[in-house]
Short mmCIF file of C-alpha atoms in Angstrom, two decimals:
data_model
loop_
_atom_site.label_atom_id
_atom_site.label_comp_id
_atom_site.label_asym_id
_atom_site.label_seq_id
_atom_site.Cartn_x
_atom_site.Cartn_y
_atom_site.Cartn_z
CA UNK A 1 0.00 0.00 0.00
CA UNK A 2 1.62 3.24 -0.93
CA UNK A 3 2.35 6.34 2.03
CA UNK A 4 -1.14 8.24 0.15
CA UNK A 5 -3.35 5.32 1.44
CA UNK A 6 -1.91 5.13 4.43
CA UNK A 7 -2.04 8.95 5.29
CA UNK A 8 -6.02 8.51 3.86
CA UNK A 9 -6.59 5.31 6.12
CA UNK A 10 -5.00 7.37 9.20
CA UNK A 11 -6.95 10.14 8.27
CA UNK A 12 -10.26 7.98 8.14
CA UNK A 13 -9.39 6.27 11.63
CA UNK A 14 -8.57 9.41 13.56
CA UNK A 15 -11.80 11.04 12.26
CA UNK A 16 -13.17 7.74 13.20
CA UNK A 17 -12.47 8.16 16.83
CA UNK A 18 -13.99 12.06 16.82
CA UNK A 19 -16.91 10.44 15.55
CA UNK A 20 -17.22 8.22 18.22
CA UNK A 21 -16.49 10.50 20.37
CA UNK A 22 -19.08 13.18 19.57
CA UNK A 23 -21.62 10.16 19.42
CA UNK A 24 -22.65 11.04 22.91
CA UNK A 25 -23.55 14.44 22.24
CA UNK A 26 -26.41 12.71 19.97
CA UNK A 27 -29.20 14.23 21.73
CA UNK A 28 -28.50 17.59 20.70
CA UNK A 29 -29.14 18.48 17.00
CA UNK A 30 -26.04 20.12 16.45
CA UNK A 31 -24.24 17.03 18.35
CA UNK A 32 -26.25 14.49 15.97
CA UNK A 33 -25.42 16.44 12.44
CA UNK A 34 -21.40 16.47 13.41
CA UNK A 35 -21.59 12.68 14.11
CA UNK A 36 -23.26 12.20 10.62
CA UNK A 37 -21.12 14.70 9.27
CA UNK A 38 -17.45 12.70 10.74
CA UNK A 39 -19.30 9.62 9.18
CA UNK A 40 -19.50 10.41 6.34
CA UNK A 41 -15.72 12.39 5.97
CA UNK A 42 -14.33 9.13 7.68
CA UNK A 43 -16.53 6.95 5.04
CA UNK A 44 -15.06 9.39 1.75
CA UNK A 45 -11.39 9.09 2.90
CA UNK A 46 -10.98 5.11 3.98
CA UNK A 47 -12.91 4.40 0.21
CA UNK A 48 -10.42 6.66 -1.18
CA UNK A 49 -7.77 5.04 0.14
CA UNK A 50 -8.62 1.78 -1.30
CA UNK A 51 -9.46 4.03 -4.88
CA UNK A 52 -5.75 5.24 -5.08
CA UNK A 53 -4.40 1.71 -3.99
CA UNK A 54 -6.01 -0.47 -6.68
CA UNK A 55 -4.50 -1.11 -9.60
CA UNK A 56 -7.57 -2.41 -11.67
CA UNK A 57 -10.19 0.31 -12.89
CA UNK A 58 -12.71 -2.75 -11.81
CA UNK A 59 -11.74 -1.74 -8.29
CA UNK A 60 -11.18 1.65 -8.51
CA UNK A 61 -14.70 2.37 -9.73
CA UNK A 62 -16.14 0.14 -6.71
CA UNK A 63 -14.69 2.19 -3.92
CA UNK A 64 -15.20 5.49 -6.20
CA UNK A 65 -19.06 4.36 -5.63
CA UNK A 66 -18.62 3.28 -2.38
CA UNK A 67 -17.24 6.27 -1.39
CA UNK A 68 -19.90 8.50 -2.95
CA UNK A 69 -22.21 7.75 -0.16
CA UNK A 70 -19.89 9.78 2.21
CA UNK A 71 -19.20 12.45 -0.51
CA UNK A 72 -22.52 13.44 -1.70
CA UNK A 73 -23.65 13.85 1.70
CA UNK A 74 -20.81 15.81 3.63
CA UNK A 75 -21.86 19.84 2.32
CA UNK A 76 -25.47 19.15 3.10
CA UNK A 77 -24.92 17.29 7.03
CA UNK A 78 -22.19 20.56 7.35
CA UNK A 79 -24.57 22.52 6.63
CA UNK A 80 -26.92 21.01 9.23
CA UNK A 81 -24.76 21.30 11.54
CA UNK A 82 -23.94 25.29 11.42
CA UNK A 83 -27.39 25.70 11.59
CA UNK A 84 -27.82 24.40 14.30
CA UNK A 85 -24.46 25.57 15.94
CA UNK A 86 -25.37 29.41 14.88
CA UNK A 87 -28.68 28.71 16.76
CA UNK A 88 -30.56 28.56 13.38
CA UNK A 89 -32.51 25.67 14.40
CA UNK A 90 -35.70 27.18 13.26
CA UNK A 91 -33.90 27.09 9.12
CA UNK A 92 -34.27 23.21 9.33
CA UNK A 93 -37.50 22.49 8.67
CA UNK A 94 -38.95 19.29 7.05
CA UNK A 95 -38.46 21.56 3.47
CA UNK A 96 -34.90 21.72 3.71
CA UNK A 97 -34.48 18.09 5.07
CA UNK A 98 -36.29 16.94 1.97
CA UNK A 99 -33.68 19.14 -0.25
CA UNK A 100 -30.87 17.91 1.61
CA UNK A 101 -32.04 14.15 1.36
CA UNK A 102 -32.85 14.32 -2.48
CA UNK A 103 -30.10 16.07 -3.69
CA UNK A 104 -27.45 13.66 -2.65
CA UNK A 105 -30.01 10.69 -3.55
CA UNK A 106 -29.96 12.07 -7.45
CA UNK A 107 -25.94 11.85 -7.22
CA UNK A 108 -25.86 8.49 -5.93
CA UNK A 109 -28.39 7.02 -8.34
CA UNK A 110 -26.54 9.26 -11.56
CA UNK A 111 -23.25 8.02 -10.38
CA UNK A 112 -24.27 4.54 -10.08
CA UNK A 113 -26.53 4.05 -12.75
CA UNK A 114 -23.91 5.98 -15.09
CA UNK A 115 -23.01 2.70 -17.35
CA UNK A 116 -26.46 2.93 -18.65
CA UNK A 117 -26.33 6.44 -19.67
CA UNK A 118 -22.66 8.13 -19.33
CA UNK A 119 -24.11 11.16 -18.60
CA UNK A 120 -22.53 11.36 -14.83
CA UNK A 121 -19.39 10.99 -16.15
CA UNK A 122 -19.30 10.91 -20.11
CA UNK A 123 -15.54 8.82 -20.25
CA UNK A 124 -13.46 7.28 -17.49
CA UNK A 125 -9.77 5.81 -17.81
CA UNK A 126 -7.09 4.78 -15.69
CA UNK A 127 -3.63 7.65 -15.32
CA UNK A 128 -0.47 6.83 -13.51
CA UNK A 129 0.28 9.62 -10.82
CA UNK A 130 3.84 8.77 -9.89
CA UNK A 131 3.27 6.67 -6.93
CA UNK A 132 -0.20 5.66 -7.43
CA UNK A 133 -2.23 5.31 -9.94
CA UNK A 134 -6.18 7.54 -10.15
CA UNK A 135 -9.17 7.59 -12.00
CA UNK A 136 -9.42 10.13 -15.07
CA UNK A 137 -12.96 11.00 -15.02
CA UNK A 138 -14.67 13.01 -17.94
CA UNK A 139 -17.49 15.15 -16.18
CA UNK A 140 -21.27 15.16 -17.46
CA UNK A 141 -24.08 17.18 -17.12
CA UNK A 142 -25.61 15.26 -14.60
CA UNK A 143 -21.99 15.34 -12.63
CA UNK A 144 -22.55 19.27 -12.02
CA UNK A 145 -25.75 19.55 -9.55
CA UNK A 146 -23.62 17.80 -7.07
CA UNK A 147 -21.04 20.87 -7.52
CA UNK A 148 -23.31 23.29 -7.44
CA UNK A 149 -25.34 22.36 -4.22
CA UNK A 150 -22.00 21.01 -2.55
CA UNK A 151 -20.38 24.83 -3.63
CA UNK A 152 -23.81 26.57 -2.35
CA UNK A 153 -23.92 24.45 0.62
CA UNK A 154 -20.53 25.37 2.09
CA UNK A 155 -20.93 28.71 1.03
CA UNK A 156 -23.64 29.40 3.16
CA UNK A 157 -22.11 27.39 5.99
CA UNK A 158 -18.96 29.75 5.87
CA UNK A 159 -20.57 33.04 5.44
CA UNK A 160 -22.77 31.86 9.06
CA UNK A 161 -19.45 31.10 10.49
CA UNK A 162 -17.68 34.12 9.44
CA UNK A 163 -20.72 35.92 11.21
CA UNK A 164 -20.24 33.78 14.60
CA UNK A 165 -16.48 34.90 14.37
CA UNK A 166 -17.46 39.13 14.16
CA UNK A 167 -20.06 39.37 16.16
CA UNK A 168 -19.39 36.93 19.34
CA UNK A 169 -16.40 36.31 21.43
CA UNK A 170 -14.60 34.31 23.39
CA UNK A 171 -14.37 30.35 22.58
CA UNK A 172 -17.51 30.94 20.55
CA UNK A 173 -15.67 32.53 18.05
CA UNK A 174 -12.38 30.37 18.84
CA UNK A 175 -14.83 26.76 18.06
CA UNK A 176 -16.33 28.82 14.49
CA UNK A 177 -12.60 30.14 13.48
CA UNK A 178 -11.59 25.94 13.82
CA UNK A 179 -14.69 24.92 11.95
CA UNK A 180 -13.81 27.46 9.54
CA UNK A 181 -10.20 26.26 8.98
CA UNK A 182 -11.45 22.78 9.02
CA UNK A 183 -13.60 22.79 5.92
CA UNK A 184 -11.51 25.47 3.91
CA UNK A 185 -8.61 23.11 3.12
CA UNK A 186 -10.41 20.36 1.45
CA UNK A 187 -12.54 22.96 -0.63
CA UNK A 188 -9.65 24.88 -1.63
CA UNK A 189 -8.07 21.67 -2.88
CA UNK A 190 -11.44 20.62 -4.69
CA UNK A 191 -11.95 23.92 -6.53
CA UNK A 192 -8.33 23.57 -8.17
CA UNK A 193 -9.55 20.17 -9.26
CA UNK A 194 -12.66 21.29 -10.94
CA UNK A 195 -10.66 24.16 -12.40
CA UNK A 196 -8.07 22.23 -13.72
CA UNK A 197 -5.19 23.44 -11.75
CA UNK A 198 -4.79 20.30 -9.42
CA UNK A 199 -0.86 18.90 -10.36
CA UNK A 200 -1.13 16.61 -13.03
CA UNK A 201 -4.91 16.54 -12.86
CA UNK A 202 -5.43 14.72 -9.59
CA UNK A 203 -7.94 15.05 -6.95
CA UNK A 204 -6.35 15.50 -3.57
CA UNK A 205 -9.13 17.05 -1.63
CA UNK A 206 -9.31 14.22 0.42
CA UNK A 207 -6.32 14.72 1.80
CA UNK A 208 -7.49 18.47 2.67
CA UNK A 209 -9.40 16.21 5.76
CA UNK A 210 -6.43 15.42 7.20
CA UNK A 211 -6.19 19.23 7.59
CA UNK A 212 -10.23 18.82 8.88
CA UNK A 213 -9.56 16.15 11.37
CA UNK A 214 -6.86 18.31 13.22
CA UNK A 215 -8.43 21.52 13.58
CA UNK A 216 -11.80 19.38 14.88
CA UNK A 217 -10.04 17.93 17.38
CA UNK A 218 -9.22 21.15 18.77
CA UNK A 219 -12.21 22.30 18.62
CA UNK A 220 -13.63 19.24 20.61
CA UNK A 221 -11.30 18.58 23.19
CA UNK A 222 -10.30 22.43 23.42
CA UNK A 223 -12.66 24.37 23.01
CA UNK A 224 -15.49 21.81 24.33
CA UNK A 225 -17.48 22.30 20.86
CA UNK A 226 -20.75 20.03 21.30
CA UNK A 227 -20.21 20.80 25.20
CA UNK A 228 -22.69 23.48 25.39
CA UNK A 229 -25.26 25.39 22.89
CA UNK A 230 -23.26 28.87 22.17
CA UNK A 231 -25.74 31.26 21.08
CA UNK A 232 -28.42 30.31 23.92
CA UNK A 233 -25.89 30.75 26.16
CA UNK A 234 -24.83 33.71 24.29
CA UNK A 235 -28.60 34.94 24.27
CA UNK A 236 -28.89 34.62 27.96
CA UNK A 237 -25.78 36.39 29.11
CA UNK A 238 -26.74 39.53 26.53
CA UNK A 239 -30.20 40.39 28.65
CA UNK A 240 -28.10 40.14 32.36
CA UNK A 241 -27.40 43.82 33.65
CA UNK A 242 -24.76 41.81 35.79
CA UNK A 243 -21.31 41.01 34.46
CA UNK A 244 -20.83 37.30 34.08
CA UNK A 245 -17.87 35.55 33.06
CA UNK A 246 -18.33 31.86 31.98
CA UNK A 247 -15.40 29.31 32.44
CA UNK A 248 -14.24 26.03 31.62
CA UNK A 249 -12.81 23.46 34.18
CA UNK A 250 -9.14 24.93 33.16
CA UNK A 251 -10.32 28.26 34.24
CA UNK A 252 -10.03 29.62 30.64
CA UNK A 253 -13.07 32.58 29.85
CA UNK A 254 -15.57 30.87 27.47
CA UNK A 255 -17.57 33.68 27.30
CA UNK A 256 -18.71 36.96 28.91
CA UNK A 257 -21.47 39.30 28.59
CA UNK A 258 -21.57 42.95 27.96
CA UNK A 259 -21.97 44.24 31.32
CA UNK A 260 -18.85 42.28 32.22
CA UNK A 261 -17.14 43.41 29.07
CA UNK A 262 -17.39 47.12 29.93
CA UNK A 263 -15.68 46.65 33.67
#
């Protein structure tokens, strides 16, 4: 198996354990979306893995479709989740669900039902990459709704972060400037693939998770990200004429309100 698997499996184990991890914060909607959302990274990266390791374009295109499950569906559960980490809960109604369920649903059938109709992906071939070998694929018209919801998707979920990051403080803004730098890297990396200026052609934004997986960590065992709901807490502190100061068990300031602010 060459290092780029192993780096991918690593990756796909680590985010493995956060995923575990955050299981127990399943109650909360915010704690249930970012153990969907680790899934389905951790789910993208070990099938990539395998993709890059096989030699045979019988293989390749197995774990290319076995790893669509966790691709189609990462933008829409990230999205999910800033909702309901900005305290947008009231955004995810049963509409949006039903969006964010069919719209990966179309990819997965287009993608697997493309031998039929090669309009998914028009022309696929095998290239050698130096020390692996990847998957040429020739992009259709039915290939593009999953860039444009994917591209829409994290859009959104950035500019609500960006907004967490001016207008709160403390490790509010510290656990949305880590979710921030956790899904730039692979997106980055994707949108020089789909313009062409990925080196010789290739596809690493999988490897942009690695980059994910660390600064999630942080922001988990840190900065305590599914510990607590930030804007109620947030909410609650703004109407208190009394300055409060919030702390964690290392005595770090998690947040404060106004009144404390201004002493």
């Amino acid at each position: 198996m060459n290092i780029f698997s192993i780096l991918l499996l690593f990756t796909s184990f680590f985010i493995t354990v956060l995923a575990i991890y955050s299981f127990k914060f399943r109650r909360t909607l915010s704690g249930k979306y970012f153990f969907l959302l680790l899934s389905s990274i951790a789910l993208f990266s070990f099938c990539y893995a395998f993709e890059i390791d096989a030699s045979r374009i019988y293989y390749k295109l197995f774990w290319l479709k076995a790893g669509y499950m966790g691709l189609a569906t990462i933008a829409p559960l990230f999205l999910l989740f800033v909702l309901s980490f900005t305290g947008k809960e009231k955004y995810i109604t049963n509409w949006l669900i039903g969006v964010l369920v069919v719209l990966p649903i179309f990819t997965l059938v287009a993608n697997y039902t493309n031998d039929m109709h090669h309009l998914y992906y028009t022309n696929i071939w095998v290239k050698d990459a130096g020390m692996f070998s990847v998957l040429v694929l020739i992009r259709g018209p039915l290939y593009w709704p999953l860039i444009v919801y994917t591209t829409t998707f994290n859009l959104v979920s950035v500019l609500l972060l960006i907004n967490i990051i001016i207008k709160r403080r403390g490790s509010f803004r510290t656990q949305s400037i880590l979710m921030l730098l956790a899904t730039l890297p692979p997106w980055f990396i994707n949108a020089l693939y789909l313009l062409r200026e990925s080196p010789n052609g290739v596809d690493f934004s999988a490897f942009g998770f690695t980059f994910t997986a660390i600064f999630m960590s942080f922001a988990l065992f840190n900065y305590h990200l599914l510990g607590f709901i930030p804007i109620a807490l947030e909410n609650v502190f703004s109407s208190m004429h009394d300055g409060v100061l919030l702390l964690d068990s290392k005595n770090r300031v998690v947040n404060f309100n106004n009144a404390a602010g201004g002493m």
